[in-house]
Structure formats: structure tokens, C-alpha cells
CSV table of C-alpha atoms in Angstrom, one decimal:
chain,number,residue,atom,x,y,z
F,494,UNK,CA,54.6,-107.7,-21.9
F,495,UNK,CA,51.1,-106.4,-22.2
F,496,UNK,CA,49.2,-106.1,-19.3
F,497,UNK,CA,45.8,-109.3,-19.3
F,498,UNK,CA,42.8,-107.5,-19.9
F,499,UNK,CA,39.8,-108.9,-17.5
F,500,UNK,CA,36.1,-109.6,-18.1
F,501,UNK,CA,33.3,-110.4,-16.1
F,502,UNK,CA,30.4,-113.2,-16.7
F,503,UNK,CA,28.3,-115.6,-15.2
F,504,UNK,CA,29.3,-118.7,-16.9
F,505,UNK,CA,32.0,-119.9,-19.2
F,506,UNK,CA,31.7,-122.3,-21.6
F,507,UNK,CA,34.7,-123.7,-23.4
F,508,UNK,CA,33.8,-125.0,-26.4
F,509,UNK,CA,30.7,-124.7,-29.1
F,510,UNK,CA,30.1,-128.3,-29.9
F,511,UNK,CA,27.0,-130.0,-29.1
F,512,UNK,CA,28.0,-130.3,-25.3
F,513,UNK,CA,28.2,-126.6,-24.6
F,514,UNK,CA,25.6,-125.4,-26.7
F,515,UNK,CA,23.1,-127.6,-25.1
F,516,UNK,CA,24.1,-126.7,-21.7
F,517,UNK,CA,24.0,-122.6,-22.9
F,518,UNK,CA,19.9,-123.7,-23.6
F,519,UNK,CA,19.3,-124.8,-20.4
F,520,UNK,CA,20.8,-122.2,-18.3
F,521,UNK,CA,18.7,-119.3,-16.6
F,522,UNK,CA,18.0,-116.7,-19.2
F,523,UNK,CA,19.0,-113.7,-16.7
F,524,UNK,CA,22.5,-115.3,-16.7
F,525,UNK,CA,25.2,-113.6,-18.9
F,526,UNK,CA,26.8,-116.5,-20.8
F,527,UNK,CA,30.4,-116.3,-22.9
F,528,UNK,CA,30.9,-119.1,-25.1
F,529,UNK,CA,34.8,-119.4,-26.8
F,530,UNK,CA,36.0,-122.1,-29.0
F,531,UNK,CA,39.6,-122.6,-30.1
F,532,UNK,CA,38.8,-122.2,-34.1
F,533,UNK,CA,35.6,-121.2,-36.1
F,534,UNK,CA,32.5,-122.1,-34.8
F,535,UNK,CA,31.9,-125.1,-37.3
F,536,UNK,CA,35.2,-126.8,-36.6
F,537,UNK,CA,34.0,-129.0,-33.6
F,538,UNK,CA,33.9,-132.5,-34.0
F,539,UNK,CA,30.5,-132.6,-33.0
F,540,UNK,CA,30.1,-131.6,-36.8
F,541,UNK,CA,31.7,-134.5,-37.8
F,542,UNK,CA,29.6,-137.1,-36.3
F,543,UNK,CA,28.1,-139.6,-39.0
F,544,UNK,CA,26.5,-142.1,-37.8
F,545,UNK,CA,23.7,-141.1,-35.2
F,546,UNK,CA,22.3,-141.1,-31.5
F,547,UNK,CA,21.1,-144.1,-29.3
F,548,UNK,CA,17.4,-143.8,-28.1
F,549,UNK,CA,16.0,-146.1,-26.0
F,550,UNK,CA,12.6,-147.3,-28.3
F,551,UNK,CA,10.8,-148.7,-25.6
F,552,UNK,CA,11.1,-149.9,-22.2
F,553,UNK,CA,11.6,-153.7,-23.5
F,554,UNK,CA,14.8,-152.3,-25.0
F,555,UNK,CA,16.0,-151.1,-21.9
F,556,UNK,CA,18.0,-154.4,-21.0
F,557,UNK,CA,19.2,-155.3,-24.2
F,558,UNK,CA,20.8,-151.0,-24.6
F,559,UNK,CA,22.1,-151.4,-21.3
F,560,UNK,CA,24.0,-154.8,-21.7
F,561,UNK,CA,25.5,-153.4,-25.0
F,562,UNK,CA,27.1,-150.4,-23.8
F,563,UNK,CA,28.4,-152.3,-21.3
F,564,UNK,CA,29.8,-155.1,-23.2
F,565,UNK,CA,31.1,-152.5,-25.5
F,566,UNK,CA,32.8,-150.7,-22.6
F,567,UNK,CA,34.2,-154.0,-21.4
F,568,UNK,CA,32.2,-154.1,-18.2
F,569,UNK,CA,34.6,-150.9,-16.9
F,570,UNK,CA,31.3,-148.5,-17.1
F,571,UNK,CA,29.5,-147.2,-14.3
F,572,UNK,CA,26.5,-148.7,-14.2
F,573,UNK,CA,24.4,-145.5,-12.7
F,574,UNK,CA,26.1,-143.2,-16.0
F,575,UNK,CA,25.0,-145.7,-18.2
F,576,UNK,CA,21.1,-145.5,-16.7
F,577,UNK,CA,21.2,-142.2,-16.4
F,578,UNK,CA,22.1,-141.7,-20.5
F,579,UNK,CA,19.3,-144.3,-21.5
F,580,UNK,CA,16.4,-143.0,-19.5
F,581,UNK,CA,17.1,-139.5,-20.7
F,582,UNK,CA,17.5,-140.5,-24.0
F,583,UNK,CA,13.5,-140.3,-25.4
F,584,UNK,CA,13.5,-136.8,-23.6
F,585,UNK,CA,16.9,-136.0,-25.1
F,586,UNK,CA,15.5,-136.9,-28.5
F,587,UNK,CA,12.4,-135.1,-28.1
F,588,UNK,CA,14.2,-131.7,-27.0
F,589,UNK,CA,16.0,-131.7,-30.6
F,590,UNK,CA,13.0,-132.5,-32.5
F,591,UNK,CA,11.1,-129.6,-31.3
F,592,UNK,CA,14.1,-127.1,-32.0
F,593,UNK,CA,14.0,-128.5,-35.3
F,594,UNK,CA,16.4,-131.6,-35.7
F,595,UNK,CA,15.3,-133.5,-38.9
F,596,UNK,CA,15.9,-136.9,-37.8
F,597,UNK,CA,14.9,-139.6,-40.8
F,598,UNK,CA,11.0,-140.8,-41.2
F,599,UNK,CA,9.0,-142.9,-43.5
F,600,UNK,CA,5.0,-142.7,-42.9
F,601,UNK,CA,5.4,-144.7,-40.2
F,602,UNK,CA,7.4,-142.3,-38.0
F,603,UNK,CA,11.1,-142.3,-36.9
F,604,UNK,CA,13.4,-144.8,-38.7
F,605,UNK,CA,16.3,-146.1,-36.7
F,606,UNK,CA,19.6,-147.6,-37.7
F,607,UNK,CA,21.9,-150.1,-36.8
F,608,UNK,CA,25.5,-150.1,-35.8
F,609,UNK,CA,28.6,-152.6,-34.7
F,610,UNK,CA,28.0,-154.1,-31.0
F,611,UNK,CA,24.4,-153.1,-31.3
F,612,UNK,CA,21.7,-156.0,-30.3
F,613,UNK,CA,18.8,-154.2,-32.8
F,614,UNK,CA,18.0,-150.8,-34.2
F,615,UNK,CA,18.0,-147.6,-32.2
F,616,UNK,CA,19.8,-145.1,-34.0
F,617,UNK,CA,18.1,-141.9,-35.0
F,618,UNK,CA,20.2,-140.3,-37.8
F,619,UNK,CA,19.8,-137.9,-40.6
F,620,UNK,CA,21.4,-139.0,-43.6
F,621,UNK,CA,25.2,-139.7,-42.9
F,622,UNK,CA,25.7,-136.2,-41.4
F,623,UNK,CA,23.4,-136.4,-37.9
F,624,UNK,CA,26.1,-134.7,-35.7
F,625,UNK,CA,26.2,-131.7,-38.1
F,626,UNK,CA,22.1,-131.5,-38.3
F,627,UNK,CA,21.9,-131.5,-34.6
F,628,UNK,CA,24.9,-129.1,-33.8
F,629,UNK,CA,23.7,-126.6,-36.1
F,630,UNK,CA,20.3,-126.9,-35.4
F,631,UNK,CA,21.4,-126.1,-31.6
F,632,UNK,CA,23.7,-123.5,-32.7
F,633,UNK,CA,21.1,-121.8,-34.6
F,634,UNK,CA,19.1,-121.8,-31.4
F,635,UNK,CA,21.9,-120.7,-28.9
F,636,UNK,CA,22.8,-117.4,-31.4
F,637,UNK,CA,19.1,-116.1,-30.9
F,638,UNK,CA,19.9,-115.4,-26.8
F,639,UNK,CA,20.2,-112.0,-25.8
F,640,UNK,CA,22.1,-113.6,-23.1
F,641,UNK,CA,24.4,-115.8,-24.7
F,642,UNK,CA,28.2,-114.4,-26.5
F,643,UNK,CA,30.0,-116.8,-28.7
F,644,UNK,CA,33.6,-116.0,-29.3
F,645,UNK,CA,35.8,-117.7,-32.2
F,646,UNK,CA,39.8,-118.2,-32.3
F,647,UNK,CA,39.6,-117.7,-28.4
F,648,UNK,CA,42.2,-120.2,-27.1
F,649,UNK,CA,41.7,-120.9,-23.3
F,650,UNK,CA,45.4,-121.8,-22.1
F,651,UNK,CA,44.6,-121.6,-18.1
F,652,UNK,CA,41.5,-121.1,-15.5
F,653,UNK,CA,41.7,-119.0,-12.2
F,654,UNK,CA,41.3,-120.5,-9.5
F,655,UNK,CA,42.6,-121.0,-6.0
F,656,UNK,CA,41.6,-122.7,-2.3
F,657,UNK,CA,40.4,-125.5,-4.7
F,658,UNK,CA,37.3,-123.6,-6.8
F,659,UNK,CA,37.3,-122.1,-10.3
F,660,UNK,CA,36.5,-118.6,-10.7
F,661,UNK,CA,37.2,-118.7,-14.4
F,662,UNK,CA,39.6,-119.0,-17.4
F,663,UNK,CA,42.5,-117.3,-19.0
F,664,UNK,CA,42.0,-117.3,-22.6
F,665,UNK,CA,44.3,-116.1,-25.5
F,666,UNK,CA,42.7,-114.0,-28.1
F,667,UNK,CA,44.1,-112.5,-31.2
F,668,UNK,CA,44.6,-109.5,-29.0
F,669,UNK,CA,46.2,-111.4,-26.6
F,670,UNK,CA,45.8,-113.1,-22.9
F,671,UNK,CA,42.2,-112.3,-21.4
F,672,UNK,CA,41.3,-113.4,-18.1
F,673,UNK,CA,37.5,-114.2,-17.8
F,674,UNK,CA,35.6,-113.9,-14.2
F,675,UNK,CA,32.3,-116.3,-13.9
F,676,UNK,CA,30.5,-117.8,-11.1
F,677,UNK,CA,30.8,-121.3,-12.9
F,678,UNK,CA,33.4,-122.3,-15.9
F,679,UNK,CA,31.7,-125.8,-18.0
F,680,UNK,CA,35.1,-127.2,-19.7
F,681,UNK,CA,33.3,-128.6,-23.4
F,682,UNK,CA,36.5,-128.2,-25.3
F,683,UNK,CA,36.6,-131.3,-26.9
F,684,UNK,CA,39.2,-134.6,-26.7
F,685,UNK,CA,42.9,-135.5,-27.9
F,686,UNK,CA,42.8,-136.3,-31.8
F,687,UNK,CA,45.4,-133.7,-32.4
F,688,UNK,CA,48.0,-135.1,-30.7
F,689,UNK,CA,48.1,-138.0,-32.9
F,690,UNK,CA,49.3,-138.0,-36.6
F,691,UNK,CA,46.1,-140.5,-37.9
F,692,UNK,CA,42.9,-139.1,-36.3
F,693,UNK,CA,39.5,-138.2,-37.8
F,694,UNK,CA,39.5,-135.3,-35.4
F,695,UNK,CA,40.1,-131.5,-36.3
F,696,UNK,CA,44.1,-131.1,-35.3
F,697,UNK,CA,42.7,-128.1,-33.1
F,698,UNK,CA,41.5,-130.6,-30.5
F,699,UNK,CA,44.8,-131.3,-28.3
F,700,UNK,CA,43.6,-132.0,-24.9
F,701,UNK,CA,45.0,-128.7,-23.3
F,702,UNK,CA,41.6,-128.9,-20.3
F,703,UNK,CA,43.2,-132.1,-19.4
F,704,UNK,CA,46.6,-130.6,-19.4
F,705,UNK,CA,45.3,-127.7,-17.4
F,706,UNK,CA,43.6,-130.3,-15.5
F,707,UNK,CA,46.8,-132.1,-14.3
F,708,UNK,CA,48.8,-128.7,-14.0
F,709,UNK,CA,46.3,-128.0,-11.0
F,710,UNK,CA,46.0,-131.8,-9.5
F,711,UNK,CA,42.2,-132.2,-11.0
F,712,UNK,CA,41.6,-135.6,-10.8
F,713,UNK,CA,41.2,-137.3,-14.7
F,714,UNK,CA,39.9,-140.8,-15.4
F,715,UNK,CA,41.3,-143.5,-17.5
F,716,UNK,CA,43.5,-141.0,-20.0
F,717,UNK,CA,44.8,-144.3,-21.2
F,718,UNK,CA,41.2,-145.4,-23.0
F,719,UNK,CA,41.5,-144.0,-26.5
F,720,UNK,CA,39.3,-145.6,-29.4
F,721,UNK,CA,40.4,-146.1,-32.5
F,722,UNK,CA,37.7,-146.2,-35.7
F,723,UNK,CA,38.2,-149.7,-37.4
F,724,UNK,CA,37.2,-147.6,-40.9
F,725,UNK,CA,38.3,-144.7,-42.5
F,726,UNK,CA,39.1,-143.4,-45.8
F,727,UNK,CA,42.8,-144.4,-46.5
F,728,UNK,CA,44.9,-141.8,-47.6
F,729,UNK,CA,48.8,-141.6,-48.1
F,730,UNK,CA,48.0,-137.5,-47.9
F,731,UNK,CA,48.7,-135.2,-44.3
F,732,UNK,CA,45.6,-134.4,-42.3
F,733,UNK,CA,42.6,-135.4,-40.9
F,734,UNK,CA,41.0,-138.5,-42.1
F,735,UNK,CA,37.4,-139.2,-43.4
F,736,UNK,CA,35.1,-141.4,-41.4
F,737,UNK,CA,33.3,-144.3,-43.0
F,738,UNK,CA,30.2,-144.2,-40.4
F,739,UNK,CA,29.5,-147.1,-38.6
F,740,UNK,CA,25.9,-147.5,-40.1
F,741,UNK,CA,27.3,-148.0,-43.5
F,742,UNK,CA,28.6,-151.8,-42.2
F,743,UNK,CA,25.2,-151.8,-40.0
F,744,UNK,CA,23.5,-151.8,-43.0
F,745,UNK,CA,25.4,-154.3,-44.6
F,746,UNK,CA,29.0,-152.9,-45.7
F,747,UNK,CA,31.5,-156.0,-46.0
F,748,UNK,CA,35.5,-156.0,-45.1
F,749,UNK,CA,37.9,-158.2,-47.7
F,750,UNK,CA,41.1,-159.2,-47.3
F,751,UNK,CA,43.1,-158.5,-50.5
F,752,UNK,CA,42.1,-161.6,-51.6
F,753,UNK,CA,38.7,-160.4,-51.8
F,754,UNK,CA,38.0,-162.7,-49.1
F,755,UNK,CA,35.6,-161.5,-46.0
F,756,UNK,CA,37.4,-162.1,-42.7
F,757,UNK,CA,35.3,-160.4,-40.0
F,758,UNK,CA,32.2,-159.8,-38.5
F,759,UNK,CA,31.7,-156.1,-39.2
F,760,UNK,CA,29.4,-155.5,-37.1
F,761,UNK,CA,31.8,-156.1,-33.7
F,762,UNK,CA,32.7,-153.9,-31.0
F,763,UNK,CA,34.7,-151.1,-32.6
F,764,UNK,CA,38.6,-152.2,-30.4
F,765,UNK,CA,37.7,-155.8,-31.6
F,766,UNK,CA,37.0,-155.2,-35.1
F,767,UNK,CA,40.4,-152.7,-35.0
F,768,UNK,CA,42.6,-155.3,-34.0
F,769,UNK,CA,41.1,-157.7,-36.6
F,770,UNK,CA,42.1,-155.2,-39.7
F,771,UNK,CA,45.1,-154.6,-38.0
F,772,UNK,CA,45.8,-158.2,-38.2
F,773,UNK,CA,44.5,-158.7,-41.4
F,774,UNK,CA,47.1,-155.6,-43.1
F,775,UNK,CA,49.5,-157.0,-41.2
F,776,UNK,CA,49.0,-161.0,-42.9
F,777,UNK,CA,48.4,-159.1,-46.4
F,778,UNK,CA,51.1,-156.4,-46.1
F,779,UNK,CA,48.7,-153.8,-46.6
F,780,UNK,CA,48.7,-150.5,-45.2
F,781,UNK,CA,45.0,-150.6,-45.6
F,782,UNK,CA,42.3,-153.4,-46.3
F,783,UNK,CA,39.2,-153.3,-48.8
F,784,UNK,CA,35.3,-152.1,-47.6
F,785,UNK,CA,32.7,-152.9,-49.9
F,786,UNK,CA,28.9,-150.9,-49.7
F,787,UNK,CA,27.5,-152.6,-52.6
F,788,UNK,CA,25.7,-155.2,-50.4
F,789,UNK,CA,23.9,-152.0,-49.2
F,790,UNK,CA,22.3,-151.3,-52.6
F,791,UNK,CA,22.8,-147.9,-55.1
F,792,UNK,CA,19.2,-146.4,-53.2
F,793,UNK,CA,20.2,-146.9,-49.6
F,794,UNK,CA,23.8,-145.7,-50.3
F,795,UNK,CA,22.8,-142.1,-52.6
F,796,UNK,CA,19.8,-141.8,-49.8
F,797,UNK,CA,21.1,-142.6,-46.3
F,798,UNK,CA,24.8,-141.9,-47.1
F,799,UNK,CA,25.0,-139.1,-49.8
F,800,UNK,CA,27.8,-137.1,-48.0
F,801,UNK,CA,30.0,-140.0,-47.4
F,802,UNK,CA,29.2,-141.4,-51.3
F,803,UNK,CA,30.4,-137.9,-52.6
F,804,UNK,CA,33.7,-137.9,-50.5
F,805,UNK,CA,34.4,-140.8,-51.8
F,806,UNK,CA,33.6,-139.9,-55.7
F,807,UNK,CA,36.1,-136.8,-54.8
F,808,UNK,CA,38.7,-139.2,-53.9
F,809,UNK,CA,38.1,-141.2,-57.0
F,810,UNK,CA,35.8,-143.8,-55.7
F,811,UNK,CA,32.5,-144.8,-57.1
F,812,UNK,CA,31.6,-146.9,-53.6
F,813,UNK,CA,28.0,-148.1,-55.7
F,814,UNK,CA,30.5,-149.6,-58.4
F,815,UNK,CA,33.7,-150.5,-56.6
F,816,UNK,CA,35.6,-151.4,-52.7
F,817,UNK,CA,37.2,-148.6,-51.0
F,818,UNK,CA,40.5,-148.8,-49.2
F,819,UNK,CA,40.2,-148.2,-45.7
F,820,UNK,CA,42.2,-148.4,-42.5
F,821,UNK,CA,41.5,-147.8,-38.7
F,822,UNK,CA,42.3,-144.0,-37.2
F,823,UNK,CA,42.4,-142.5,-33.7
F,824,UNK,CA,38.8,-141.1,-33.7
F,825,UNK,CA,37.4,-140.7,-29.6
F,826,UNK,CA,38.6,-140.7,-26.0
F,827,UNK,CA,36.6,-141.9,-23.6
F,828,UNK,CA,39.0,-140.9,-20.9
F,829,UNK,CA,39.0,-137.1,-19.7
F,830,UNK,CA,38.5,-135.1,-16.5
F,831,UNK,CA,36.6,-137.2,-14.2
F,832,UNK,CA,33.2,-135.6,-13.1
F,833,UNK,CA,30.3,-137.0,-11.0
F,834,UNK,CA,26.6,-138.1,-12.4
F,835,UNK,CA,26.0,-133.8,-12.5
F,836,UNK,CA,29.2,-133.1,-14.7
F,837,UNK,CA,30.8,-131.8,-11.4
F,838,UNK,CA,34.8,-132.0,-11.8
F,839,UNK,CA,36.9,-132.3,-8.5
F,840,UNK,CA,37.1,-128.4,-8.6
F,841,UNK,CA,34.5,-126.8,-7.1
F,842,UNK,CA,32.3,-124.8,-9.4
F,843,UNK,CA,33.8,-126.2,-12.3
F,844,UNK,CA,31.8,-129.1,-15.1
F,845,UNK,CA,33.5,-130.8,-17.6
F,846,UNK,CA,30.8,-132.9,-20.3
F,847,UNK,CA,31.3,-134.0,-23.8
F,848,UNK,CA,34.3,-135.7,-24.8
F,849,UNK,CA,36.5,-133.5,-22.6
F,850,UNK,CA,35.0,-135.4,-19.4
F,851,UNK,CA,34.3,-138.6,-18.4
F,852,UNK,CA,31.4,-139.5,-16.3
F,853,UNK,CA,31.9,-143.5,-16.7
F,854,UNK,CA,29.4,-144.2,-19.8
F,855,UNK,CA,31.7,-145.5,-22.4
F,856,UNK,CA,34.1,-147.6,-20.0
F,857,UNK,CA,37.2,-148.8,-22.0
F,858,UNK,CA,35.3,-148.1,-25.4
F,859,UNK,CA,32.4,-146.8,-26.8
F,860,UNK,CA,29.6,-148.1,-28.5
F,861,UNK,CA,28.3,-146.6,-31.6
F,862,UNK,CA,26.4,-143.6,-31.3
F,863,UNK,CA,26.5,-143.3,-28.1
F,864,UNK,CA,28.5,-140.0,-28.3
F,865,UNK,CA,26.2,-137.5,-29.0
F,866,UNK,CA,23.8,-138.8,-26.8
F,867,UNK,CA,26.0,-138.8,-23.6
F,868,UNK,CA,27.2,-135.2,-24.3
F,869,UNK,CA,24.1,-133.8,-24.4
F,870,UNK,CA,22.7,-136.1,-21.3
F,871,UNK,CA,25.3,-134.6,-19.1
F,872,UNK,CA,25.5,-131.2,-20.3
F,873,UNK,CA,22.0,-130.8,-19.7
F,874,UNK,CA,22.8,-131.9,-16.2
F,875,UNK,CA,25.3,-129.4,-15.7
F,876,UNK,CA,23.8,-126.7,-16.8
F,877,UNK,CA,20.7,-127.7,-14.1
F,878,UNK,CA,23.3,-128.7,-11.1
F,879,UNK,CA,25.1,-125.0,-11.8
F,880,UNK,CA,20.9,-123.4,-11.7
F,881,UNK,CA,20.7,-124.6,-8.3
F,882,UNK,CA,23.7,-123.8,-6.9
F,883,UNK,CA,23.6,-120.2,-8.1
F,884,UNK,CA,25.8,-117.8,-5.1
F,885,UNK,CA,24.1,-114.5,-3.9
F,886,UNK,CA,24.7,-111.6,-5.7
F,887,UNK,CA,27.5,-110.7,-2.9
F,888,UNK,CA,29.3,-114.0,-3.1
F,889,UNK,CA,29.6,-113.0,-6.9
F,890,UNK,CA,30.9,-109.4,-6.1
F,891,UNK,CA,33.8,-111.4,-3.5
F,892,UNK,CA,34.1,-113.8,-6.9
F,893,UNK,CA,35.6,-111.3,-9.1
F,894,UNK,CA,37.8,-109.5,-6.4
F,895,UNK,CA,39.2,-113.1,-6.0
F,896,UNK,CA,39.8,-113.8,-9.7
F,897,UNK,CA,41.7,-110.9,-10.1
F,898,UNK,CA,44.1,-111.5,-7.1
F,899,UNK,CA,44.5,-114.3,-8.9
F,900,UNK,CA,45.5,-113.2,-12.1
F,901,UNK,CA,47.7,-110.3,-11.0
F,902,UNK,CA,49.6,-112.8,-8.6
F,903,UNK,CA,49.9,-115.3,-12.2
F,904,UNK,CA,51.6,-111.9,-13.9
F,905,UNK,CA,53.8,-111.2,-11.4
F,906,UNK,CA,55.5,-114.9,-11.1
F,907,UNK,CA,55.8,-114.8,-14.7
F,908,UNK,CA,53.3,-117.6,-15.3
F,909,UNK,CA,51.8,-115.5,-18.4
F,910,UNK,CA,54.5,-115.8,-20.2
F,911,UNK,CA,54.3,-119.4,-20.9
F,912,UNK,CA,50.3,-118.6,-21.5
F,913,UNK,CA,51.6,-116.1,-24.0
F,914,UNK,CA,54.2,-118.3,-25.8
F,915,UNK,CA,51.3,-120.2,-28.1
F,916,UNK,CA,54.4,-122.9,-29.6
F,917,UNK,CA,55.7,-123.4,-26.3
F,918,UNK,CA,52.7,-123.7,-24.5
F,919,UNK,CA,51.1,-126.0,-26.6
F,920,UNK,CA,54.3,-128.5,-26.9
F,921,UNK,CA,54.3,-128.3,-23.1
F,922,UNK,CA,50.3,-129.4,-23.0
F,923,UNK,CA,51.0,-132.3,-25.6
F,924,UNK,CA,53.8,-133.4,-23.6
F,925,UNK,CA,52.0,-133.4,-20.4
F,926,UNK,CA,49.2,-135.2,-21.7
F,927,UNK,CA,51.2,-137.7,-23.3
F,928,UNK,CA,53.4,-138.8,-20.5
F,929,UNK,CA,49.8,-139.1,-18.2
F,930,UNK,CA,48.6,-141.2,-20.7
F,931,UNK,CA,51.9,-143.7,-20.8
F,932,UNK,CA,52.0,-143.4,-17.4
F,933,UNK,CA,48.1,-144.9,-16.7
F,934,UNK,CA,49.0,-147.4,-19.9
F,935,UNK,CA,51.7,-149.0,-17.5
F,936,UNK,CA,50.2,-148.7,-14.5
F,937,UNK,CA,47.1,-150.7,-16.0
């Protein structure tokens, strides 16, 4: 067995999806700063996001954005998260547009969408591929630091720590096992969609910080709260599955029966509107039922939803002439490592944001958009709480000695050779993951 090879940083950040990268802006400049994410640097679901973000448009809006999420989240939110993510939002929104986010405009300024379980407008978007604009526009921004080291294919499989605090992670490379030394480790790594056979999620994405998580008795919130998308692209084909955005039904997208019949309100909360399809395939003996854009006109489809029109004419679908078949999908988890209003997990120097944590926001489900707009509230947050609790250049020094009594001790009880065993590992996360989730399903 080869011997782990050690590095040293100032912070690690698992993950290069909207979450991490944002956090990686707002750290000190002087810091060093090693980024690693699990596949290529595009493959984040962060990539994937369609529809938009939430911005608050003016303080009369406050109430009505508050009591949405809420309703959305089935009253299970804390409130404080919730406040937190809508007073930042206008600064949140600002911050992208001046590193170059493209949101849509008319001469008249910003134009904002609508989606299910939303009271009015107040979704900035660009076309139907807003999560891909903003994460490469931040990923542009984050590969111009001196400071800042982005690794691909770099497979974190266990963090060092002991007396309760992190002082790093193990991660697998194609080299092999590396252990990584830093003052503070921000877990960004993504949710669970790999772990189930139907997911719009990259298959990558398998939960293994909330297995590491439970393997070291971090504390995780509501693992049981998993959304599924009422509307994707129905396939009979392995793999992921396409999204039909939210904003395609806000803008008037209707659901039929195979009857051609409407039988919902598209516009409800995402778990509501689920159960109604399911319902409805069920009464039809369908594996799928029929979504029809027409009523949003051949302009507003070819100019707000090009990407998602294309997909579709790739599948065989002309969605300006014709319904599409769609079906609900595993698609976000709004359970995850439980951190504080900072991102702070229950280990000390160790943040969790994005959808790998959950801070209270989306309660048992999210409303639309809110995703990207809570990740990159809370990441920013980290990355400031981890600024002002910077150690002294000698508590760093005892940092490192620590990390690698650590490690050797992990090499000589033979726990790197599960690290090392990728299959074995990996079945062992899934299965950890899955049982915590049962458990808190019957327990609730």
C-alpha cells in the first residue's frame, strides 16, 4: 500500500459549484486556497439550474417572499435563515452583476419571472440556463487568483480531524490517497441525486460529506426531506434526466391528463404538484403525463427557453407544435449537515453551504429558485465567519503537526484501506446514507 502523500493549505473547499466558488471570492487574498471537485469542473449541478434566483424587488415584497418560502417549506423553516437569504438577496444580485452575470433586461431594466408557489414575479434569470451563466461567470472569476488552486477528479473520501475540530480532508486522486492540512475545510460537495435511479442530478453527486458526516457523529438535519421535480423530460433511456424549468409552467405551461384534459394547478408547491401527477399516471396508467408550452407562445419559448426547446427537438419534440411527455424525478435535498446562520457545522472549523448543508431555509421543500440564492447567501457567510476567526500563524504550525498524527494513526489501523477501495467505499457511503435517511423517515 502506498504511503498518503500530505499537503498544506489554508482552506479547503470541496466542491466547484456556485457555493464554493463564491465563498473562494470572499476569502482574504493572502490565504492559499485548494479547491477539488469529484469530476470536471463543469459537472456541478449548479450548471444545471434553469430556472433562476429569488430577489427581493422591494421592501413591500418582503412579506409576501417571506410567507412563500415558508408555505413552500411547510412552516418547518427557520424563520431567521429565511430573513437572512431575503435581505441579502439585492446585494447578492448586485455582486454577480458587476462580475459580469447577464441577467435578462428590456429598456426598462431587469425582467423577473415567475414560478410554482410564488405570490408575483422575482426571478432574475438568463434565458433557461441561469445557473450555468452565474457558475461560469464565478468560475471565470475564481481562475484569475494567484491564490486560489482548483483540482479536478479529486475525490474527498475522509477529513482529519480529532478532539472534535477539522484540520482537513483526505482526498483520492488519480495518484492515489492525499491528505490535505488547512486551517478551515468549507464542505460544498453537492447533495444525494446519485443515489437514486431517476434524478436530474449528475450521478457523481452521492452524499459521501453526509456519510463522512455520520461516520464522525456530525450532527445532520432532516436527511429525510428530499424534493422531487413534478416535470422532467420522460425517457425510458438510463441516466440523468432533463429538467423542464419551473418558469416554463410560470409562464403559462399547462399539464393534461391523457385525455388531453388539464387536471392541476401548475403553478403549486413543487411536493403538491408531484403527488398530483403521480396520481394522475397512476388513474391513466401512464408512466408519464402530457406538458404543453404552446400557451406560452413560439417568441417567449425560442427566446426565454431556447436550451430547453432544443433538448427537446433532440429528443424528437417540437414543444412550439406539440405536448411533451413528462414525469416527476428526484431533483434537490433540502436536508444535509446541519450548520448555524454562518455555515458553521457542529465540528469546529468546519462549514458546510450549498446543497450539502442545511441551515433551515427550504424547510421540508423548496420553493423555486430559491437554490442558488441560498448557496451563495451562506457561502458568503462562511467564507466571512472563517476571516474573523483566522488562528495565529503558530496555532497553524501546531495545525499541521496535528493533521499528520492524524493521518499516520488512520494508516496504521488500516482505515486507508477502505479510503483506497473506491467500489467498496462508495457502496459503504450509499448505504450509510440510505439507512439515516429510512431511519429519520420512520422516526418522523
Amino acid at each position: 500500500m502506498k504511503k498518503m502523500k500530505m499537503r498544506n493549505t489554508d482552506i479547503i473547499i470541496v466542491g466547484t459549484g456556485v457555493a464554493g466558488l463564491f465563498a473562494a471570492l470572499h476569502l482574504p487574498k493572502d490565504k492559499q486556497i485548494l479547491m477539488i471537485t469529484k469530476s470536471d469542473l463543469k459537472s456541478s449541478d449548479s450548471y444545471l439550474a434553469q430556472g433562476g434566483i429569488c430577489v427581493l424587488r422591494d421592501e413591500n415584497d418582503y412579506s409576501s417572499f417571506m410567507e412563500d418560502t415558508l408555505r413552500a417549506g411547510h412552516y418547518e423553516n427557520r424563520r431567521e435563515s429565511v430573513d437572512i437569504m431575503i435581505r441579502s438577496s439585492r446585494e447578492i444580485a448586485e455582486e454577480l452583476i458587476s462580475w459580469g452575470v447577464d441577467f435578462t433586461k428590456d429598456k426598462d431594466g431587469l425582467l423577473y419571472t415567475r414560478e410554482g408557489a410564488h405570490s408575483r414575479p422575482r426571478i432574475l434569470y438568463h434565458e433557461d440556463i441561469t445557473g450555468e451563466e452565474i457558475t461560469g461567470k464565478l468560475l471565470a472569476q475564481a481562475e484569475k487568483l494567484p491564490n486560489v488552486t482548483i483540482l479536478e477528479h479529486c475525490a474527498m473520501v475522509d477529513i482529519l480531524c480529532g478532539d472534535d475540530q477539522c484540520y482537513g480532508v483526505v482526498m483520492r486522486t488519480e495518484e492515489g490517497l492525499e491528505a490535505v492540512c488547512a486551517s478551515f475545510t468549507l464542505w460544498a460537495c453537492g447533495g444525494i441525486g446519485g443515489l437514486y435511479e431517476h434524478s436530474t442530478n449528475f450521478p457523481h453527486l452521492t452524499g459521501d460529506a453526509l456519510a463522512i458526516a455520520l461516520h464522525h457523529g456530525i450532527e445532520l438535519e432532516n436527511p429525510q426531506y428530499v424534493q422531487i421535480h413534478p416535470t422532467t423530460l420522460y425517457s425510458d433511456k438510463p441516466g440523468r434526466r432533463f429538467l423542464i424549468s419551473e418558469s416554463v409552467r410560470g409562464e403559462g405551461a399547462r399539464l393534461y391528463n391523457k385525455e388531453m384534459n388539464r387536471f392541476a394547478d401548475e403553478v403549486l408547491p413543487r411536493d403538491v404538484l408531484t403527488r398530483k401527477i403521480h396520481k394522475q399516471m397512476k388513474k391513466d396508467g401512464m408512466p408519464y403525463v402530457w406538458l404543453d408550452m404552446r400557451p406560452v407562445g413560439e417568441e417567449q419559448i425560442r427566446g426565454h427557453f431556447p436550451h430547453i426547446y432544443q433538448h427537446c427537438l433532440e429528443e424528437g419534440y417540437d414543444v412550439t407544435k406539440e405536448c411533451i411527455p413528462v414525469v416527476p424525478a428526484q431533483h434537490y435535498f433540502m436536508g444535509g449537515v446541519k450548520v448555524d446562520k454562518n455555515s458553521r457545522t457542529g465540528m469546529e472549523r468546519l462549514y458546510a453551504a450549498g446543497e450539502t448543508s442545511c441551515n433551515g431555509v427550504h424547510g421540508a421543500n423548496r420553493l423555486a429558485s430559491n437554490s442558488l440564492l441560498e448557496s451563495l447567501v451562506f457561502a458568503k457567510r462562511a467564507a466571512m465567519a472563517m476571516t474573523e476567526q483566522w488562528p495565529k500563524k503558530e496555532e497553524a504550525e501546531q495545525e499541521y503537526l496535528k493533521a499528520r498524527e492524524i493521518y499516520k494513526k488512520m494508516e496504521d489501523t488500516g482505515r486507508t484501506e477502505l479510503l483506497e477501495n473506491q467500489k467498496a467505499l462508495q457502496e459503504n457511503y450509499a448505504m450509510t446514507i440510505r439507512n439515516e435517511i429510512e431511519r429519520m423517515e420512520q422516526a418522523g
